[in-house]
Amino acid sequence: MTAANLIELWRGGLLESLHRGHAVVADANGIVEAWGDPGTVIFPRSSCKMIQALPLVESGAADRAGLGPEQLALACASHNGAQIHVGRVAHWLKGLGLDEPDLRCGSHLPNDPDERKRLICSDSEPCQLHNNCSGKHAGFLTLNQVLGGDADYVEIDHPVQKAVRSAFEETTGEEAAGWGVDGCSAPNFACSVAGLAQAMADFADPRPGLRGDAQRRLVQAMMAHPELVAGEGRACTEMMRALGGQGAVKTGAEAVFVGILPERGLGIALKITDGGTRGAEAAIAALLVHLGLLPEDAPVIRRHLTGPLTNWRGRVIGELRRSPGFPQ
């Protein structure tokens, strides 16, 4: 099977752009619905951060370090680098007896406009705390204190990454199809879209035991603190707020998106083949409407899918549409 037509952009009565991709809804028994090819192998990128955080909780490292829901949400985050993110990660590292140089994620200007302006106007350089993955890396460092690995915890043969790979393969039900280096320098393991959806279903309907308890804690932390998982103006944060405890959603680079829906026992995974964020956000919005979790006229759905597209003068210039065959 090839990629399916998922989202269309229309302007002046003509189809201007088309976002194609693959999407899967799964439960504990397997695929419930699918579009495109469920077997397509992808890099989940940051959409799988809750899987990467599993060893942190399962190992007891999180409890040993006294981590609460805020830190667990940050461990799953691709945050904006606002003060609410940077300050909390800095405090977390201090509690471990560590500091910013112990991170291995690299630095970049934050997406948060206030923090970006503060840095630019003060002629200050961003640090690794501003990296959108600094919470995930603080989690890796916390786990490393229990595992006793060396300082370079992002290396593929490091005990931290071996633990992550095991959790990834067990939750997806697949042997990793390969691995690449993510933007934050950590390994990112490849799987099928169906495998990623299956992993999200595993988080949505966790089994009894240590792993299930860890999955439940991570999802609850994400739902309780959507502002820490992404930030103001971000689709992840806005959609989780609108869901009001019905589920968690998480984006990944190159147009990956996942959903964890505990009340329904469902997991969602999708990949837009052109790598465009617009298509991925519209597609996850369409699936949330299709599954009855958000209404068509919800502000977050209108923003990312059903509302008119306007230009800088506020003039309506086009619209996004679900392609025929994709959930209406």
PDB file of C-alpha atoms in Angstrom, residues 82-242:
ATOM      1  CA  ALA A  82      10.194  29.307  28.353  1.00  0.00           C
ATOM      2  CA  GLN A  83      11.163  30.132  31.935  1.00  0.00           C
ATOM      3  CA  ILE A  84       8.607  27.605  33.212  1.00  0.00           C
ATOM      4  CA  HIS A  85      10.602  24.935  31.370  1.00  0.00           C
ATOM      5  CA  VAL A  86      14.176  26.173  31.773  1.00  0.00           C
ATOM      6  CA  GLY A  87      13.810  26.944  35.477  1.00  0.00           C
ATOM      7  CA  ARG A  88      12.299  23.576  36.305  1.00  0.00           C
ATOM      8  CA  VAL A  89      14.933  21.609  34.418  1.00  0.00           C
ATOM      9  CA  ALA A  90      17.705  23.631  36.101  1.00  0.00           C
ATOM     10  CA  HIS A  91      16.188  22.905  39.523  1.00  0.00           C
ATOM     11  CA  TRP A  92      15.871  19.217  38.613  1.00  0.00           C
ATOM     12  CA  LEU A  93      19.562  18.995  37.677  1.00  0.00           C
ATOM     13  CA  LYS A  94      20.594  20.801  40.847  1.00  0.00           C
ATOM     14  CA  GLY A  95      18.737  18.192  42.875  1.00  0.00           C
ATOM     15  CA  LEU A  96      20.840  15.526  41.163  1.00  0.00           C
ATOM     16  CA  GLY A  97      24.068  17.335  41.981  1.00  0.00           C
ATOM     17  CA  LEU A  98      24.477  18.141  38.288  1.00  0.00           C
ATOM     18  CA  ASP A  99      24.428  21.257  36.117  1.00  0.00           C
ATOM     19  CA  GLU A 100      23.791  22.388  32.541  1.00  0.00           C
ATOM     20  CA  PRO A 101      27.175  21.178  31.166  1.00  0.00           C
ATOM     21  CA  ASP A 102      26.202  17.610  32.113  1.00  0.00           C
ATOM     22  CA  LEU A 103      23.515  17.671  29.423  1.00  0.00           C
ATOM     23  CA  ARG A 104      24.372  16.325  25.976  1.00  0.00           C
ATOM     24  CA  CYS A 105      21.517  17.842  23.973  1.00  0.00           C
ATOM     25  CA  GLY A 106      23.186  20.998  22.629  1.00  0.00           C
ATOM     26  CA  SER A 107      21.710  24.484  22.686  1.00  0.00           C
ATOM     27  CA  HIS A 108      19.465  26.529  20.429  1.00  0.00           C
ATOM     28  CA  LEU A 109      17.397  29.683  20.700  1.00  0.00           C
ATOM     29  CA  PRO A 110      14.113  28.946  22.467  1.00  0.00           C
ATOM     30  CA  ASN A 111      10.791  29.064  20.658  1.00  0.00           C
ATOM     31  CA  ASP A 112       9.199  30.970  23.521  1.00  0.00           C
ATOM     32  CA  PRO A 113       8.985  34.614  22.344  1.00  0.00           C
ATOM     33  CA  ASP A 114       9.570  36.185  25.754  1.00  0.00           C
ATOM     34  CA  GLU A 115      12.638  34.114  26.544  1.00  0.00           C
ATOM     35  CA  ARG A 116      13.993  34.560  23.021  1.00  0.00           C
ATOM     36  CA  LYS A 117      13.567  38.337  23.329  1.00  0.00           C
ATOM     37  CA  ARG A 118      15.240  38.350  26.745  1.00  0.00           C
ATOM     38  CA  LEU A 119      18.277  36.525  25.382  1.00  0.00           C
ATOM     39  CA  ILE A 120      18.589  38.661  22.263  1.00  0.00           C
ATOM     40  CA  CYS A 121      18.091  41.988  24.048  1.00  0.00           C
ATOM     41  CA  SER A 122      20.586  41.089  26.782  1.00  0.00           C
ATOM     42  CA  ASP A 123      23.091  39.811  24.199  1.00  0.00           C
ATOM     43  CA  SER A 124      23.056  36.428  25.984  1.00  0.00           C
ATOM     44  CA  GLU A 125      23.619  33.038  24.408  1.00  0.00           C
ATOM     45  CA  PRO A 126      21.088  30.240  24.846  1.00  0.00           C
ATOM     46  CA  CYS A 127      22.261  27.241  26.841  1.00  0.00           C
ATOM     47  CA  GLN A 128      21.350  23.568  26.776  1.00  0.00           C
ATOM     48  CA  LEU A 129      18.495  24.174  29.216  1.00  0.00           C
ATOM     49  CA  HIS A 130      16.736  25.990  26.359  1.00  0.00           C
ATOM     50  CA  ASN A 131      16.914  22.906  24.151  1.00  0.00           C
ATOM     51  CA  ASN A 132      13.400  21.572  23.631  1.00  0.00           C
ATOM     52  CA  CYS A 133      14.647  18.118  24.747  1.00  0.00           C
ATOM     53  CA  SER A 134      16.372  19.220  27.972  1.00  0.00           C
ATOM     54  CA  GLY A 135      13.683  17.560  30.100  1.00  0.00           C
ATOM     55  CA  LYS A 136      14.170  14.235  28.327  1.00  0.00           C
ATOM     56  CA  HIS A 137      17.914  14.540  28.871  1.00  0.00           C
ATOM     57  CA  ALA A 138      17.447  15.367  32.544  1.00  0.00           C
ATOM     58  CA  GLY A 139      15.507  12.106  32.689  1.00  0.00           C
ATOM     59  CA  PHE A 140      18.390  10.262  31.031  1.00  0.00           C
ATOM     60  CA  LEU A 141      20.810  11.728  33.594  1.00  0.00           C
ATOM     61  CA  THR A 142      18.518  10.682  36.438  1.00  0.00           C
ATOM     62  CA  LEU A 143      18.360   7.131  35.091  1.00  0.00           C
ATOM     63  CA  ASN A 144      22.124   7.113  34.576  1.00  0.00           C
ATOM     64  CA  GLN A 145      22.722   7.728  38.265  1.00  0.00           C
ATOM     65  CA  VAL A 146      20.994   4.400  38.958  1.00  0.00           C
ATOM     66  CA  LEU A 147      22.566   2.487  36.062  1.00  0.00           C
ATOM     67  CA  GLY A 148      26.067   3.796  36.703  1.00  0.00           C
ATOM     68  CA  GLY A 149      27.007   4.549  33.113  1.00  0.00           C
ATOM     69  CA  ASP A 150      29.589   7.074  31.974  1.00  0.00           C
ATOM     70  CA  ALA A 151      28.868  10.717  31.186  1.00  0.00           C
ATOM     71  CA  ASP A 152      28.101  10.212  27.500  1.00  0.00           C
ATOM     72  CA  TYR A 153      24.622   8.792  28.024  1.00  0.00           C
ATOM     73  CA  VAL A 154      23.529   9.458  24.404  1.00  0.00           C
ATOM     74  CA  GLU A 155      25.819   6.839  22.883  1.00  0.00           C
ATOM     75  CA  ILE A 156      24.042   3.853  21.339  1.00  0.00           C
ATOM     76  CA  ASP A 157      25.884   1.290  23.514  1.00  0.00           C
ATOM     77  CA  HIS A 158      25.350   3.206  26.776  1.00  0.00           C
ATOM     78  CA  PRO A 159      23.253   1.466  29.477  1.00  0.00           C
ATOM     79  CA  VAL A 160      20.677   4.282  29.307  1.00  0.00           C
ATOM     80  CA  GLN A 161      20.103   3.805  25.579  1.00  0.00           C
ATOM     81  CA  LYS A 162      20.102   0.029  25.905  1.00  0.00           C
ATOM     82  CA  ALA A 163      17.286   0.383  28.438  1.00  0.00           C
ATOM     83  CA  VAL A 164      15.432   2.752  26.100  1.00  0.00           C
ATOM     84  CA  ARG A 165      15.793   0.357  23.176  1.00  0.00           C
ATOM     85  CA  SER A 166      14.388  -2.526  25.232  1.00  0.00           C
ATOM     86  CA  ALA A 167      11.368  -0.452  26.261  1.00  0.00           C
ATOM     87  CA  PHE A 168      10.875   0.686  22.656  1.00  0.00           C
ATOM     88  CA  GLU A 169      10.941  -2.825  21.209  1.00  0.00           C
ATOM     89  CA  GLU A 170       8.725  -4.262  23.938  1.00  0.00           C
ATOM     90  CA  THR A 171       6.013  -1.610  23.658  1.00  0.00           C
ATOM     91  CA  THR A 172       5.969  -1.489  19.846  1.00  0.00           C
ATOM     92  CA  GLY A 173       6.130  -5.280  19.623  1.00  0.00           C
ATOM     93  CA  GLU A 174       8.855  -4.947  16.977  1.00  0.00           C
ATOM     94  CA  GLU A 175      12.595  -5.249  16.772  1.00  0.00           C
ATOM     95  CA  ALA A 176      13.937  -1.787  15.935  1.00  0.00           C
ATOM     96  CA  ALA A 177      14.256  -1.508  12.156  1.00  0.00           C
ATOM     97  CA  GLY A 178      17.300   0.698  12.592  1.00  0.00           C
ATOM     98  CA  TRP A 179      18.334   3.821  14.415  1.00  0.00           C
ATOM     99  CA  GLY A 180      19.414   7.357  13.666  1.00  0.00           C
ATOM    100  CA  VAL A 181      20.689  10.325  15.648  1.00  0.00           C
ATOM    101  CA  ASP A 182      18.004  12.777  16.704  1.00  0.00           C
ATOM    102  CA  GLY A 183      18.351  16.560  16.786  1.00  0.00           C
ATOM    103  CA  CYS A 184      19.254  16.363  20.479  1.00  0.00           C
ATOM    104  CA  SER A 185      21.993  13.747  19.783  1.00  0.00           C
ATOM    105  CA  ALA A 186      20.090  10.837  21.384  1.00  0.00           C
ATOM    106  CA  PRO A 187      19.443   7.673  19.341  1.00  0.00           C
ATOM    107  CA  ASN A 188      16.017   7.421  17.745  1.00  0.00           C
ATOM    108  CA  PHE A 189      14.833   3.914  16.916  1.00  0.00           C
ATOM    109  CA  ALA A 190      12.735   3.122  13.854  1.00  0.00           C
ATOM    110  CA  CYS A 191       9.471   1.153  13.790  1.00  0.00           C
ATOM    111  CA  SER A 192       6.335   0.838  11.698  1.00  0.00           C
ATOM    112  CA  VAL A 193       3.457   3.275  12.047  1.00  0.00           C
ATOM    113  CA  ALA A 194       1.381   0.329  13.295  1.00  0.00           C
ATOM    114  CA  GLY A 195       4.020  -0.508  15.904  1.00  0.00           C
ATOM    115  CA  LEU A 196       4.041   3.066  17.169  1.00  0.00           C
ATOM    116  CA  ALA A 197       0.231   3.069  17.386  1.00  0.00           C
ATOM    117  CA  GLN A 198       0.393  -0.242  19.260  1.00  0.00           C
ATOM    118  CA  ALA A 199       2.821   1.276  21.747  1.00  0.00           C
ATOM    119  CA  MET A 200       0.445   4.186  22.311  1.00  0.00           C
ATOM    120  CA  ALA A 201      -2.429   1.735  22.848  1.00  0.00           C
ATOM    121  CA  ASP A 202      -0.232   0.003  25.432  1.00  0.00           C
ATOM    122  CA  PHE A 203       0.066   3.327  27.268  1.00  0.00           C
ATOM    123  CA  ALA A 204      -3.676   3.932  26.907  1.00  0.00           C
ATOM    124  CA  ASP A 205      -4.618   0.559  28.400  1.00  0.00           C
ATOM    125  CA  PRO A 206      -1.669  -0.440  30.569  1.00  0.00           C
ATOM    126  CA  ARG A 207      -1.414  -3.918  31.995  1.00  0.00           C
ATOM    127  CA  PRO A 208      -1.002  -4.528  35.754  1.00  0.00           C
ATOM    128  CA  GLY A 209       2.513  -4.374  37.098  1.00  0.00           C
ATOM    129  CA  LEU A 210       5.541  -2.137  37.222  1.00  0.00           C
ATOM    130  CA  ARG A 211       5.448  -1.183  33.533  1.00  0.00           C
ATOM    131  CA  GLY A 212       1.736  -0.425  33.562  1.00  0.00           C
ATOM    132  CA  ASP A 213       2.142   1.764  36.627  1.00  0.00           C
ATOM    133  CA  ALA A 214       4.988   3.640  34.915  1.00  0.00           C
ATOM    134  CA  GLN A 215       2.959   4.143  31.737  1.00  0.00           C
ATOM    135  CA  ARG A 216      -0.013   5.397  33.724  1.00  0.00           C
ATOM    136  CA  ARG A 217       2.109   7.877  35.667  1.00  0.00           C
ATOM    137  CA  LEU A 218       3.683   9.321  32.532  1.00  0.00           C
ATOM    138  CA  VAL A 219       0.365   9.767  30.728  1.00  0.00           C
ATOM    139  CA  GLN A 220      -1.255  11.325  33.782  1.00  0.00           C
ATOM    140  CA  ALA A 221       1.678  13.728  34.116  1.00  0.00           C
ATOM    141  CA  MET A 222       1.322  14.798  30.478  1.00  0.00           C
ATOM    142  CA  MET A 223      -2.414  15.378  30.846  1.00  0.00           C
ATOM    143  CA  ALA A 224      -1.968  17.263  34.126  1.00  0.00           C
ATOM    144  CA  HIS A 225       0.736  19.575  32.734  1.00  0.00           C
ATOM    145  CA  PRO A 226       0.179  20.184  29.015  1.00  0.00           C
ATOM    146  CA  GLU A 227       1.944  23.542  29.338  1.00  0.00           C
ATOM    147  CA  LEU A 228       5.170  21.711  30.216  1.00  0.00           C
ATOM    148  CA  VAL A 229       4.913  19.145  27.408  1.00  0.00           C
ATOM    149  CA  ALA A 230       5.049  21.865  24.735  1.00  0.00           C
ATOM    150  CA  GLY A 231       4.041  25.438  25.610  1.00  0.00           C
ATOM    151  CA  GLU A 232       1.774  28.338  24.783  1.00  0.00           C
ATOM    152  CA  GLY A 233       0.604  28.425  21.173  1.00  0.00           C
ATOM    153  CA  ARG A 234       1.611  24.812  20.532  1.00  0.00           C
ATOM    154  CA  ALA A 235      -0.809  22.208  19.175  1.00  0.00           C
ATOM    155  CA  CYS A 236       0.138  19.557  21.756  1.00  0.00           C
ATOM    156  CA  THR A 237      -0.634  21.866  24.677  1.00  0.00           C
ATOM    157  CA  GLU A 238      -3.806  23.277  23.135  1.00  0.00           C
ATOM    158  CA  MET A 239      -5.208  19.872  22.193  1.00  0.00           C
ATOM    159  CA  MET A 240      -4.524  18.321  25.588  1.00  0.00           C
ATOM    160  CA  ARG A 241      -6.182  21.265  27.309  1.00  0.00           C
ATOM    161  CA  ALA A 242      -9.207  20.855  25.051  1.00  0.00           C
TER     162      ALA A 242
END
